[in-house]
PDB file of C-alpha atoms in Angstrom:
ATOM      1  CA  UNK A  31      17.999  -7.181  19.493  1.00  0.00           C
ATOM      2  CA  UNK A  32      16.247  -4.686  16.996  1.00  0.00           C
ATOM      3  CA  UNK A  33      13.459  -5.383  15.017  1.00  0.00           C
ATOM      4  CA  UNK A  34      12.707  -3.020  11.840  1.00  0.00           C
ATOM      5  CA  UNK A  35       9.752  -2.239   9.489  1.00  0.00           C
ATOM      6  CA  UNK A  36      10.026  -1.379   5.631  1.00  0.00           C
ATOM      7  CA  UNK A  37      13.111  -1.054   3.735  1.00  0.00           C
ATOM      8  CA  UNK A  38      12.381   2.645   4.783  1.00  0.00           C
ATOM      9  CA  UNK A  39      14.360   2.069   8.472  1.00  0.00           C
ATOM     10  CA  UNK A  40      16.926  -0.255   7.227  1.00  0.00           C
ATOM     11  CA  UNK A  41      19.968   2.475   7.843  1.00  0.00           C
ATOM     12  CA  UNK A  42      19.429   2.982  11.313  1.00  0.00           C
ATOM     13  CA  UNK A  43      19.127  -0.680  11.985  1.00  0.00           C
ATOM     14  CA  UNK A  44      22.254  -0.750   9.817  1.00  0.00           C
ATOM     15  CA  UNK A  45      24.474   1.490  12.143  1.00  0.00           C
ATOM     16  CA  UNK A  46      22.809  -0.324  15.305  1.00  0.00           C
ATOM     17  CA  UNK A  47      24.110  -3.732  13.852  1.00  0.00           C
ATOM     18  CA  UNK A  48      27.324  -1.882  13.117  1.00  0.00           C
ATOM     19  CA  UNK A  49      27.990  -0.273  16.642  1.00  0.00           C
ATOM     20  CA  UNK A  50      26.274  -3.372  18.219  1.00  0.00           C
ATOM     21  CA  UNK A  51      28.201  -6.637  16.437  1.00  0.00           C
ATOM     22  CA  UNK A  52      26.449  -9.295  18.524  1.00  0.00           C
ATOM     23  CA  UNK A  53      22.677  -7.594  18.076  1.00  0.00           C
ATOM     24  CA  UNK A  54      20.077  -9.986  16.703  1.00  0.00           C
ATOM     25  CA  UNK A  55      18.311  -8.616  14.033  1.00  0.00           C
ATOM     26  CA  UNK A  56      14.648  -9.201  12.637  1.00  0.00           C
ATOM     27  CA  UNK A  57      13.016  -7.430   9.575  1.00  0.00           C
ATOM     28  CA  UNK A  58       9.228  -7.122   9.081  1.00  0.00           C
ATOM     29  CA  UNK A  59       7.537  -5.705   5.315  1.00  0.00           C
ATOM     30  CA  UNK A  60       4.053  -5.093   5.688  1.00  0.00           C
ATOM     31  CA  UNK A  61       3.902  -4.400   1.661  1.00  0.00           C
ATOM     32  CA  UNK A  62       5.812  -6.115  -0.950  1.00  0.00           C
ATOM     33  CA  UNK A  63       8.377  -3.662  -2.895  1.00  0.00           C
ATOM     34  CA  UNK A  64       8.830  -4.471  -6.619  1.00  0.00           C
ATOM     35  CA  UNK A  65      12.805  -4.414  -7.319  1.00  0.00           C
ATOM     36  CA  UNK A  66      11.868  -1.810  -9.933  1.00  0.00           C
ATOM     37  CA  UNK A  67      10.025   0.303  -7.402  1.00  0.00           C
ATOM     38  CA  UNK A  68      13.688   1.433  -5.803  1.00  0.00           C
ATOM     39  CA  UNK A  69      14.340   3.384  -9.205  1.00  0.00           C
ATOM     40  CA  UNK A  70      11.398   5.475  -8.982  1.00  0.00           C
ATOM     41  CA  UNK A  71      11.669   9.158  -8.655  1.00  0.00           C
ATOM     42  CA  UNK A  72      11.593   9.992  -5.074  1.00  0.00           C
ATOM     43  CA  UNK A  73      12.997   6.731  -3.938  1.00  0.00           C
ATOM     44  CA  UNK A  74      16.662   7.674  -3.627  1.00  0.00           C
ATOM     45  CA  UNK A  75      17.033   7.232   0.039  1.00  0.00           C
ATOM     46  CA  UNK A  76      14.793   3.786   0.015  1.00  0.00           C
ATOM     47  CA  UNK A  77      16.865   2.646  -2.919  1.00  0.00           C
ATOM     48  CA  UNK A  78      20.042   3.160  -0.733  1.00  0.00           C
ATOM     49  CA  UNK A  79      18.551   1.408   2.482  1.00  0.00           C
ATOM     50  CA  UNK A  80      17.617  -1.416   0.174  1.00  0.00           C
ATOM     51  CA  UNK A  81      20.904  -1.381  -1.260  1.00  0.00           C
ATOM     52  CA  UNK A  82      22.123  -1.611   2.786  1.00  0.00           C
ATOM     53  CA  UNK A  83      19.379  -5.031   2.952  1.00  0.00           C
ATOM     54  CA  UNK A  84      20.930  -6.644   0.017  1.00  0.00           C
ATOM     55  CA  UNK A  85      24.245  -6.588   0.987  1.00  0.00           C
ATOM     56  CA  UNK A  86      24.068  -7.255   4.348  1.00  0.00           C
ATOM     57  CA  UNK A  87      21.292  -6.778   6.378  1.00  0.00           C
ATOM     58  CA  UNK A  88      18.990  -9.606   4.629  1.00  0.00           C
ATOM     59  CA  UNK A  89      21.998 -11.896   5.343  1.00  0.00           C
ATOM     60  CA  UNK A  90      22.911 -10.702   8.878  1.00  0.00           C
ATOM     61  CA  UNK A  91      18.980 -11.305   9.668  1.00  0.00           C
ATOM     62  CA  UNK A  92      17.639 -13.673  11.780  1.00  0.00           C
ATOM     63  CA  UNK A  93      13.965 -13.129  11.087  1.00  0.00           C
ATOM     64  CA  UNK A  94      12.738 -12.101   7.845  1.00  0.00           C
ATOM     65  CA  UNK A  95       8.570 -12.061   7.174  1.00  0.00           C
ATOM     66  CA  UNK A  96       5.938 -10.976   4.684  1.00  0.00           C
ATOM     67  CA  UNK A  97       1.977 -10.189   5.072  1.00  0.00           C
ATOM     68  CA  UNK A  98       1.385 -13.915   3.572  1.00  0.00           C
ATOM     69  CA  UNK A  99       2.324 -16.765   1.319  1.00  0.00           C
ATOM     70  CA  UNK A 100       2.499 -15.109  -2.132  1.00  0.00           C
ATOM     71  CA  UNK A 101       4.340 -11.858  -0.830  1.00  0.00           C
ATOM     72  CA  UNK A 102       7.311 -14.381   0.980  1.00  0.00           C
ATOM     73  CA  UNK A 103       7.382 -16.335  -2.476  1.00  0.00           C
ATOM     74  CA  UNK A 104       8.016 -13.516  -4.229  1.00  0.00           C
ATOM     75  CA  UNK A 105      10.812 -12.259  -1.796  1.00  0.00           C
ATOM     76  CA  UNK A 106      12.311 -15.163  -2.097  1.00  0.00           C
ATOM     77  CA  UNK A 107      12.455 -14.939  -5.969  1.00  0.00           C
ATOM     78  CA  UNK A 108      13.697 -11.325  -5.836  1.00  0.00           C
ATOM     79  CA  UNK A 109      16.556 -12.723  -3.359  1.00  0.00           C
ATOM     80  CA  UNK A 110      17.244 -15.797  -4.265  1.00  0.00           C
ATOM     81  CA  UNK A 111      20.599 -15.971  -1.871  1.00  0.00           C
ATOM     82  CA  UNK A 112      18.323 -15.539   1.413  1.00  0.00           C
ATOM     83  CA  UNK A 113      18.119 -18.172   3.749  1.00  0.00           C
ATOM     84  CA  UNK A 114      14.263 -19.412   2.502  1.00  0.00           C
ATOM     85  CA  UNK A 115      14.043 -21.234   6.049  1.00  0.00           C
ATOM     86  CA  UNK A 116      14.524 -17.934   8.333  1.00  0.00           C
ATOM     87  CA  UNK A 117      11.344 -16.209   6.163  1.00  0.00           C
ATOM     88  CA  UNK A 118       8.257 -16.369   7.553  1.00  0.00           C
ATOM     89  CA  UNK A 119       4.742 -15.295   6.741  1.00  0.00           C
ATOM     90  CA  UNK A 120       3.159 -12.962   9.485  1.00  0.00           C
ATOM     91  CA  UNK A 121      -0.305 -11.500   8.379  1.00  0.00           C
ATOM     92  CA  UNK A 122      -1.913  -8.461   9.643  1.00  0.00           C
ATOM     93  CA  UNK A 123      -4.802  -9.876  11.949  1.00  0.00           C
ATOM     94  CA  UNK A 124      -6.978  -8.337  14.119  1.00  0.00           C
ATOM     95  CA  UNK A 125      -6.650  -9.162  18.083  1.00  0.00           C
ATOM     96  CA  UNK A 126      -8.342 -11.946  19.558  1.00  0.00           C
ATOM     97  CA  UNK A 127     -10.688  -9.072  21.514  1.00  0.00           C
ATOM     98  CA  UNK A 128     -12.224  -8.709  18.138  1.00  0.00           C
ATOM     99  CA  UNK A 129     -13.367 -12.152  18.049  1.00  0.00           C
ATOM    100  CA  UNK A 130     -15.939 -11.264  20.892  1.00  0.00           C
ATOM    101  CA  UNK A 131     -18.006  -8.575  18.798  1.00  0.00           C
ATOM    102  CA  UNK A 132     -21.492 -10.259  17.575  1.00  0.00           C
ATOM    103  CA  UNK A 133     -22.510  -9.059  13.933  1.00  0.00           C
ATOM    104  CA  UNK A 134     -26.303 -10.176  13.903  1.00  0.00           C
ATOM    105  CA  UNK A 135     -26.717  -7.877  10.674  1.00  0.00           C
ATOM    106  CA  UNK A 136     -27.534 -10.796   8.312  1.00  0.00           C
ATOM    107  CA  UNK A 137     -29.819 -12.843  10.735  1.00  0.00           C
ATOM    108  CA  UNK A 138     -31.550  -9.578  11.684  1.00  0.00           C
ATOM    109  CA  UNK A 139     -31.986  -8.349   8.417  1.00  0.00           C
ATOM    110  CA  UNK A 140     -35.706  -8.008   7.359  1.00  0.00           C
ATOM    111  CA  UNK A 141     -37.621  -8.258   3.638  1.00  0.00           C
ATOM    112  CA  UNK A 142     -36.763  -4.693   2.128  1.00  0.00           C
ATOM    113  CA  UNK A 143     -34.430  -3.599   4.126  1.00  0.00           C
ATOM    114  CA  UNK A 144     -31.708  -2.277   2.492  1.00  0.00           C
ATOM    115  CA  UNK A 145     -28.091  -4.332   2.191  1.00  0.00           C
ATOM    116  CA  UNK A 146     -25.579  -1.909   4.219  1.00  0.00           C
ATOM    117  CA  UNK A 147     -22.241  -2.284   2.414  1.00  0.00           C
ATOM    118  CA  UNK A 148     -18.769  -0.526   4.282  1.00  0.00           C
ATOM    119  CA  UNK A 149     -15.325   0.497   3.265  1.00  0.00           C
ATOM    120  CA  UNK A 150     -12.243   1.552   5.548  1.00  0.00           C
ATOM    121  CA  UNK A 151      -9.498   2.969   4.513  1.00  0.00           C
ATOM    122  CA  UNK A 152      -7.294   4.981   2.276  1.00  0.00           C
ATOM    123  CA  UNK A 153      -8.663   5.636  -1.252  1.00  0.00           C
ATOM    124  CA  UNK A 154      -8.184   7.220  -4.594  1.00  0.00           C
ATOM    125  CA  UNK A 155      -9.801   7.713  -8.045  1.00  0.00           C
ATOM    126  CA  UNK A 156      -6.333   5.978 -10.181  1.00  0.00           C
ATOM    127  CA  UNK A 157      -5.998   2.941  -7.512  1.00  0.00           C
ATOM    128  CA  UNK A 158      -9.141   1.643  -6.531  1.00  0.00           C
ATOM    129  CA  UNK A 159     -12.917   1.022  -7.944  1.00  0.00           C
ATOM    130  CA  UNK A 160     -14.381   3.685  -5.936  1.00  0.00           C
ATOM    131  CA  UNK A 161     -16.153   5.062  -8.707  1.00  0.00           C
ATOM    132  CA  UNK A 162     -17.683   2.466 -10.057  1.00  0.00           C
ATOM    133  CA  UNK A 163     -19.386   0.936  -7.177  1.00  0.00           C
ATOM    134  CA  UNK A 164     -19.981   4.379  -6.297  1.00  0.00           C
ATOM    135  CA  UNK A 165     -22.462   4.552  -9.856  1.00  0.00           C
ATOM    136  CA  UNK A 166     -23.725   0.621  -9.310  1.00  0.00           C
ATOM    137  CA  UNK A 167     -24.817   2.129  -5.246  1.00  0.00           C
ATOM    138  CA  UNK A 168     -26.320   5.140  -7.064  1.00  0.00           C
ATOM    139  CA  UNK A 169     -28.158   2.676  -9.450  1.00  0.00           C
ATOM    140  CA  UNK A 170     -29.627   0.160  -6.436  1.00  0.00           C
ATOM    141  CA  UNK A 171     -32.283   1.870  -4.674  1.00  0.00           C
ATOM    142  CA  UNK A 172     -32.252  -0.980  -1.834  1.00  0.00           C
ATOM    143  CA  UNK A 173     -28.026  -0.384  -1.392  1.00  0.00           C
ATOM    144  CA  UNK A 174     -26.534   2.021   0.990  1.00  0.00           C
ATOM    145  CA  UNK A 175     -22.789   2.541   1.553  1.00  0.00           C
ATOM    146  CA  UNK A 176     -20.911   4.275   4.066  1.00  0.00           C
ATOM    147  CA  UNK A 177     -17.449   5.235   3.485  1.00  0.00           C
ATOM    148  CA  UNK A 178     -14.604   5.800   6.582  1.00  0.00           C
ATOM    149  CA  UNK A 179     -11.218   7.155   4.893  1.00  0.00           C
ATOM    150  CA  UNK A 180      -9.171  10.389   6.254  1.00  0.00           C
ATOM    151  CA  UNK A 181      -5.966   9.355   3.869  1.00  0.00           C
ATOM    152  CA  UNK A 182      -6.627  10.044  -0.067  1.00  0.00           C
ATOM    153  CA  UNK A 183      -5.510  12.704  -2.638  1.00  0.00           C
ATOM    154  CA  UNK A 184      -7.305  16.445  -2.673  1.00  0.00           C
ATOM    155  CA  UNK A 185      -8.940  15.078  -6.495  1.00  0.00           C
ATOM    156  CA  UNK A 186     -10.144  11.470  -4.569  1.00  0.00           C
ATOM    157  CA  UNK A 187     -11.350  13.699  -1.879  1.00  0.00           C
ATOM    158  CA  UNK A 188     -13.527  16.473  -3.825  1.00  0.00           C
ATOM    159  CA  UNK A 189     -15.043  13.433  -5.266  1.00  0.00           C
ATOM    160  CA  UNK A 190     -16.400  11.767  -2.239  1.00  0.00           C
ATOM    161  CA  UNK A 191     -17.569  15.099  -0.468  1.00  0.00           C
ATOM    162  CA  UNK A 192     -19.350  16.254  -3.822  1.00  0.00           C
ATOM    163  CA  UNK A 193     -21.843  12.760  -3.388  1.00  0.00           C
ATOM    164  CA  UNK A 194     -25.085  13.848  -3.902  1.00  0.00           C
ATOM    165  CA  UNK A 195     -26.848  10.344  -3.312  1.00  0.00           C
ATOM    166  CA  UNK A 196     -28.330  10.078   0.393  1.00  0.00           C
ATOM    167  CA  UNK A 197     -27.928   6.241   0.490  1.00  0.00           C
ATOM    168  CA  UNK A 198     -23.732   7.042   0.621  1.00  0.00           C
ATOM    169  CA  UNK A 199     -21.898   8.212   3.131  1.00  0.00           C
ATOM    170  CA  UNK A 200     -19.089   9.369   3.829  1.00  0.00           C
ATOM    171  CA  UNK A 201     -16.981  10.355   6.616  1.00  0.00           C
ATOM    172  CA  UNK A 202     -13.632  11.786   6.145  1.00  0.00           C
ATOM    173  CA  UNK A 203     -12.498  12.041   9.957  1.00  0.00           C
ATOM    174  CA  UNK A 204     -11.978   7.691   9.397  1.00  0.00           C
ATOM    175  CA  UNK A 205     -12.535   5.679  12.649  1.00  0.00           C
ATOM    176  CA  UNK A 206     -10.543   4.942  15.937  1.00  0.00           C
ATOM    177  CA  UNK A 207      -9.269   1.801  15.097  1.00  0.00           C
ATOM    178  CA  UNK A 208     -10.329   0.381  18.875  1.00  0.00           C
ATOM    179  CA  UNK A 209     -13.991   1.259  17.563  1.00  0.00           C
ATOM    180  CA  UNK A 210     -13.944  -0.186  14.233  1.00  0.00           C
ATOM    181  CA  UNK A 211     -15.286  -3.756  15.465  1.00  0.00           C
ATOM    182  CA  UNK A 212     -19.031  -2.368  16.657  1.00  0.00           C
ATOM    183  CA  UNK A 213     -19.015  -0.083  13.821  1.00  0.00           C
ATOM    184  CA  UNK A 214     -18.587  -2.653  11.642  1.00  0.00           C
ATOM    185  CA  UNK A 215     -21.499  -4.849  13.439  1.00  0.00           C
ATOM    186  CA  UNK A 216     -23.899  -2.233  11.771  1.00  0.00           C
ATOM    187  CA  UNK A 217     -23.403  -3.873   8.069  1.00  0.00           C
ATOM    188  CA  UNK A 218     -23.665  -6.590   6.179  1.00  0.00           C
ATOM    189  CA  UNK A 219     -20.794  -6.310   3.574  1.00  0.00           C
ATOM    190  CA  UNK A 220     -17.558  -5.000   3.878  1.00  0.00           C
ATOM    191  CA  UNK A 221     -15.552  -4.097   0.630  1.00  0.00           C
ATOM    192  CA  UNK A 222     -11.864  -4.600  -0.906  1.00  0.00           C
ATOM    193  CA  UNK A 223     -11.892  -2.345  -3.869  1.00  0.00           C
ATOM    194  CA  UNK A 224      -7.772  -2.007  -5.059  1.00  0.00           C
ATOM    195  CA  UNK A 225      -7.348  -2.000  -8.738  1.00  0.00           C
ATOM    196  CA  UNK A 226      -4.312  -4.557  -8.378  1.00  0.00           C
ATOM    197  CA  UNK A 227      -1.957  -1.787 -10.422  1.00  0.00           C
ATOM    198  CA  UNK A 228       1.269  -3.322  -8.601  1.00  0.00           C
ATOM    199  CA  UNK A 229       1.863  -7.054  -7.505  1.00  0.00           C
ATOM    200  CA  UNK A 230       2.112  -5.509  -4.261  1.00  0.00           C
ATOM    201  CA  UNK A 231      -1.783  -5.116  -4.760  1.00  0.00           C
ATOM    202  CA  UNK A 232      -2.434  -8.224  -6.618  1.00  0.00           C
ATOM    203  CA  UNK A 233      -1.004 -11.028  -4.310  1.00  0.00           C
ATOM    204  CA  UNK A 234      -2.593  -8.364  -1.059  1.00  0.00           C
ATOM    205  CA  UNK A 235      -4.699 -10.055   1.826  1.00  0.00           C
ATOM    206  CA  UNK A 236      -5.258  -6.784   3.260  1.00  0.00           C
ATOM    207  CA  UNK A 237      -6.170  -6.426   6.824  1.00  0.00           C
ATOM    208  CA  UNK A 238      -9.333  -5.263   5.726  1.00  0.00           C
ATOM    209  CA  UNK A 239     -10.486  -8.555   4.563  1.00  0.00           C
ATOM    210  CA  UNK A 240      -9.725 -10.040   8.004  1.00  0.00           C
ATOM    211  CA  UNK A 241     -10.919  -7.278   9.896  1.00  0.00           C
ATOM    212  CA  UNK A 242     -14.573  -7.654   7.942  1.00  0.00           C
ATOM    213  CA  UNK A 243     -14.661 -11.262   8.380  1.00  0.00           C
ATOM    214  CA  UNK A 244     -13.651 -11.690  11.946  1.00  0.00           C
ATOM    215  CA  UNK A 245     -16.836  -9.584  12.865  1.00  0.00           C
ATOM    216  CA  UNK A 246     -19.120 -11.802  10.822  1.00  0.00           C
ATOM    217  CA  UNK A 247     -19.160  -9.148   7.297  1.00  0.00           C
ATOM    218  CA  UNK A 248     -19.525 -10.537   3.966  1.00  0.00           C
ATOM    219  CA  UNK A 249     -16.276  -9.614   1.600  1.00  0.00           C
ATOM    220  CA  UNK A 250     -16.804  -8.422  -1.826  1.00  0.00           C
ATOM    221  CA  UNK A 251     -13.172  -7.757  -3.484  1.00  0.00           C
ATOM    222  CA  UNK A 252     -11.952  -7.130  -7.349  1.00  0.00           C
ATOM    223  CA  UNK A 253     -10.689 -10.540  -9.480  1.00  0.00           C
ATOM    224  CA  UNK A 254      -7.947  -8.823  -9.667  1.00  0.00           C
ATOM    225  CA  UNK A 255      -6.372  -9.581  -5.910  1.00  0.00           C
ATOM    226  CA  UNK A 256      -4.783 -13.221  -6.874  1.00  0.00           C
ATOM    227  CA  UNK A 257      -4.198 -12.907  -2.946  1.00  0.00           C
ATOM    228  CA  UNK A 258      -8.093 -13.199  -1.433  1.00  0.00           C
ATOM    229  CA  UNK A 259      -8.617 -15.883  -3.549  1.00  0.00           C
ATOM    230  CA  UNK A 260      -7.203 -18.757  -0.857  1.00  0.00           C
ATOM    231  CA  UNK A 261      -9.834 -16.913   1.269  1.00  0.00           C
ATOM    232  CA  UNK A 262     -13.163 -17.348  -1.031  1.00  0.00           C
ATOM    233  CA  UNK A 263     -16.136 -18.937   0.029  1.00  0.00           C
ATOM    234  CA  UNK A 264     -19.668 -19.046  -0.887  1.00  0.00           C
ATOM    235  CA  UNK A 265     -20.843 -22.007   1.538  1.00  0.00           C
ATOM    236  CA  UNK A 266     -21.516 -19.833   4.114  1.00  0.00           C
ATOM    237  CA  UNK A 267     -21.352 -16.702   5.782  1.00  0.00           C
ATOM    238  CA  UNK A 268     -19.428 -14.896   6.317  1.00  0.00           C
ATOM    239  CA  UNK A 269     -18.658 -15.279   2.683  1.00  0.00           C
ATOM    240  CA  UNK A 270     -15.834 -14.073   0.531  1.00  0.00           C
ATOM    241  CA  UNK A 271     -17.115 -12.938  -2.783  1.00  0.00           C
ATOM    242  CA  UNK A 272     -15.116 -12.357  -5.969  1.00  0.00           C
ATOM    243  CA  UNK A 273     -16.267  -9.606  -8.711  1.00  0.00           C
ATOM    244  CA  UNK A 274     -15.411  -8.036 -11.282  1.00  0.00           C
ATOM    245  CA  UNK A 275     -16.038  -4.420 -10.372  1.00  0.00           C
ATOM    246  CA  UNK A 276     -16.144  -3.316 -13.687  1.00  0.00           C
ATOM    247  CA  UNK A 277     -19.239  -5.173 -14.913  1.00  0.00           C
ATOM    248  CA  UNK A 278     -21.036  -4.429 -11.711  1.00  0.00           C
ATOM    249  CA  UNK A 279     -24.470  -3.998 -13.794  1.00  0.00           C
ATOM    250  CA  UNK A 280     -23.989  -7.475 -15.094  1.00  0.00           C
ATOM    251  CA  UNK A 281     -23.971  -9.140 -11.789  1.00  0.00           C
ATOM    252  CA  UNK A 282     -27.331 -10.801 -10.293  1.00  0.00           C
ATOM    253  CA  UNK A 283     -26.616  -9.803  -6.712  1.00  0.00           C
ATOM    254  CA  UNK A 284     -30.302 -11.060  -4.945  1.00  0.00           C
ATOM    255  CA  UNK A 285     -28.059 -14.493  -4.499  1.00  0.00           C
ATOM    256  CA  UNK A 286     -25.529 -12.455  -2.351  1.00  0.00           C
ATOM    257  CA  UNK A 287     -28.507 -10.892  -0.267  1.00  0.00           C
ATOM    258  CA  UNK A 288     -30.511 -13.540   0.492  1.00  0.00           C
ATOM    259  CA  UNK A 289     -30.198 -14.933   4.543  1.00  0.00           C
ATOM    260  CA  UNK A 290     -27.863 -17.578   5.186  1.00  0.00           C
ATOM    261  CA  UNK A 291     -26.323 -19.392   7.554  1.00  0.00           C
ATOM    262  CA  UNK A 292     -23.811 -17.769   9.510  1.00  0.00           C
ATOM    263  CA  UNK A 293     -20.757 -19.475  10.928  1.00  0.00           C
ATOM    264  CA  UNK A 294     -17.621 -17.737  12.693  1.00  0.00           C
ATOM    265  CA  UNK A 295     -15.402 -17.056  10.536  1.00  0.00           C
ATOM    266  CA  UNK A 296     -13.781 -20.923   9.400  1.00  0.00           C
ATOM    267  CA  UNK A 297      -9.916 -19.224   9.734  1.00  0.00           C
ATOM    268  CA  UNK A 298     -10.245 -17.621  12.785  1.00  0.00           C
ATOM    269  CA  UNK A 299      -7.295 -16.613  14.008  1.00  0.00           C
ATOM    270  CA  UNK A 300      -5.592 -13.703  15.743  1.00  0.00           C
ATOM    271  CA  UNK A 301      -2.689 -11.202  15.808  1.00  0.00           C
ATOM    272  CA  UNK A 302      -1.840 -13.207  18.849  1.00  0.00           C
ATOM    273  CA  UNK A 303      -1.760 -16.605  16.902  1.00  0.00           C
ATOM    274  CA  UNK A 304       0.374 -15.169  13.773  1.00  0.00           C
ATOM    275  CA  UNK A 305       2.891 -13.019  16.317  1.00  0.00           C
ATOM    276  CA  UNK A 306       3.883 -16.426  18.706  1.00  0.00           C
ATOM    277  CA  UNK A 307       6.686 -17.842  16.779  1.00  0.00           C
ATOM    278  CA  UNK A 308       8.409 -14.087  16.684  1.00  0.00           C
ATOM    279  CA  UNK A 309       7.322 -13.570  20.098  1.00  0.00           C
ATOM    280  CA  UNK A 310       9.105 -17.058  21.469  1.00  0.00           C
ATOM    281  CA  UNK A 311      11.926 -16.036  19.279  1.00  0.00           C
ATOM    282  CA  UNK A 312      12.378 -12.419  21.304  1.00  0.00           C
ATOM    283  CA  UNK A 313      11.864 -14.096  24.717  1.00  0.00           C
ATOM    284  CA  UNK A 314      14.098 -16.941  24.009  1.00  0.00           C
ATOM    285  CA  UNK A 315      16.887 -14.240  23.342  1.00  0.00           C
ATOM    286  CA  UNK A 316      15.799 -11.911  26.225  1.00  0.00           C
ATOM    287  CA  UNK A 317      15.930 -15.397  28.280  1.00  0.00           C
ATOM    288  CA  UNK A 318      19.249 -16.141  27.242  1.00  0.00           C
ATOM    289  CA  UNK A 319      21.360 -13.098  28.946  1.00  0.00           C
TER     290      UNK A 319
END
């Protein structure tokens, strides 16, 4: 059996399959690639391994899965001769250990105290709305944000480390990914901030969004990400809260401060949960030699 990531590590599953006729053969995307992405410049190499997936590797396939609903949809319409029934949705959750880490931010948080907002992740000036709720935090004198990202472009970069405002901060090293869930427990908001340039970005849960809310984090994301929307709620914390980041001075956010009730999250589920039908799927063919 081999299991492969991306269109990126399609050829050496292809020889594999080659040498190894009777291999069983699973495919994972954790993004969505727009057919006209292949003919970018730079691609050449993708654009032949997805030329390999096309022609036989989508076919010879047993498993095929996207990040969620929207992303398998549009699979499906780019490749219409798959087999709809072997392709599965498999979203990037946090483990069930996760689940265990109290966030008692919002019922803790006093009259005056400032709302703690949080980003992780990469970043950059053309892709997300860094800068503008960079100027709205500049322009709230009871707002602080803290910003973890170690992946964005030398111009995205200059920008953050030139922040004169002492209610942002931000930290370029990122965070250990086992210690993200109590640094998380330190906030009350955690934001989504992609521009939605590609459908990749537009029809994204990110792990981000599950990550926040599993901890007990209000989500504030763009209108622009078609794909939170299944996810919004406003009944309760943690809520998921949809803006338009470009109007950010127009928005009357004392309703998103004020102290309500908070539930666990009402999806909660885990890596564990979304991996069991691939993980039956090994061990039945593991069982079976």
């Amino acid at each position: 059996m081999v299991v492969y990531i991306e269109p990126h590590s399609a050829l050496p599953a292809f020889l594999y399959c080659v040498v190894n006729r009777r291999a069983k053969l699973l495919i994972h995307s954790h993004e969505y690639h727009e057919p006209q992405e292949y003919m970018q410049r730079g691609m050449r190499m993708v654009r032949m391994n997805h030329w390999l997936e096309r022609r036989y590797l989508f076919q010879r396939a047993e498993w095929i899965s996207q990040t969620n609903r929207d992303r398998v949809k549009l699979f499906l319409a780019d490749h219409p001769a798959v087999d709809a029934s072997k392709v599965h949705e498999l979203p990037n959750l946090p483990p069930a250990s996760w689940s265990r880490v109290r966030n008692r931010s919002w019922q803790e948080r006093r009259d005056g105290e400032p709302l703690r907002l949080v980003y992780v992740g990469s970043l950059s000036l053309r892709d997300t709305f860094l800068r503008e709720i960079v100027q709205w935090v500049e322009s709230q004198p009871d707002v602080e944000l803290d910003i973890y990202c170690y992946n964005s472009d030398s111009e995205t970069g200059r920008y953050l480390s030139e922040l004169s405002c002492d209610r942002i901060g931000y930290f370029s090293h990122g965070v250990d990914y086992d210690d993200l869930p109590e640094l998380l427990t330190r906030y009350h908001v955690g934001l989504i901030l992609y521009r939605g340039m590609t459908q990749n970005y537009v029809f994204n849960a990110s792990n981000k969004l599950f990550e926040y809310l599993v901890v007990g984090l209000d989500v504030w994301y763009p209108q622009q990400m078609l794909g939170v929307k299944p996810h919004a709620t406003f009944a309760y914390r943690p809520r998921v809260i949809e803006l338009d980041f470009e109007q950010l001075a127009d928005i009357d956010f004392e309703r998103y401060r004020q102290r309500d009730e908070q539930l666990p999250w009402r999806d909660q589920t885990t890596c564990e949960d979304a991996l069991s039908p691939l993980k039956e799927l090994i061990l039945s063919e593991t069982s079976n030699r």
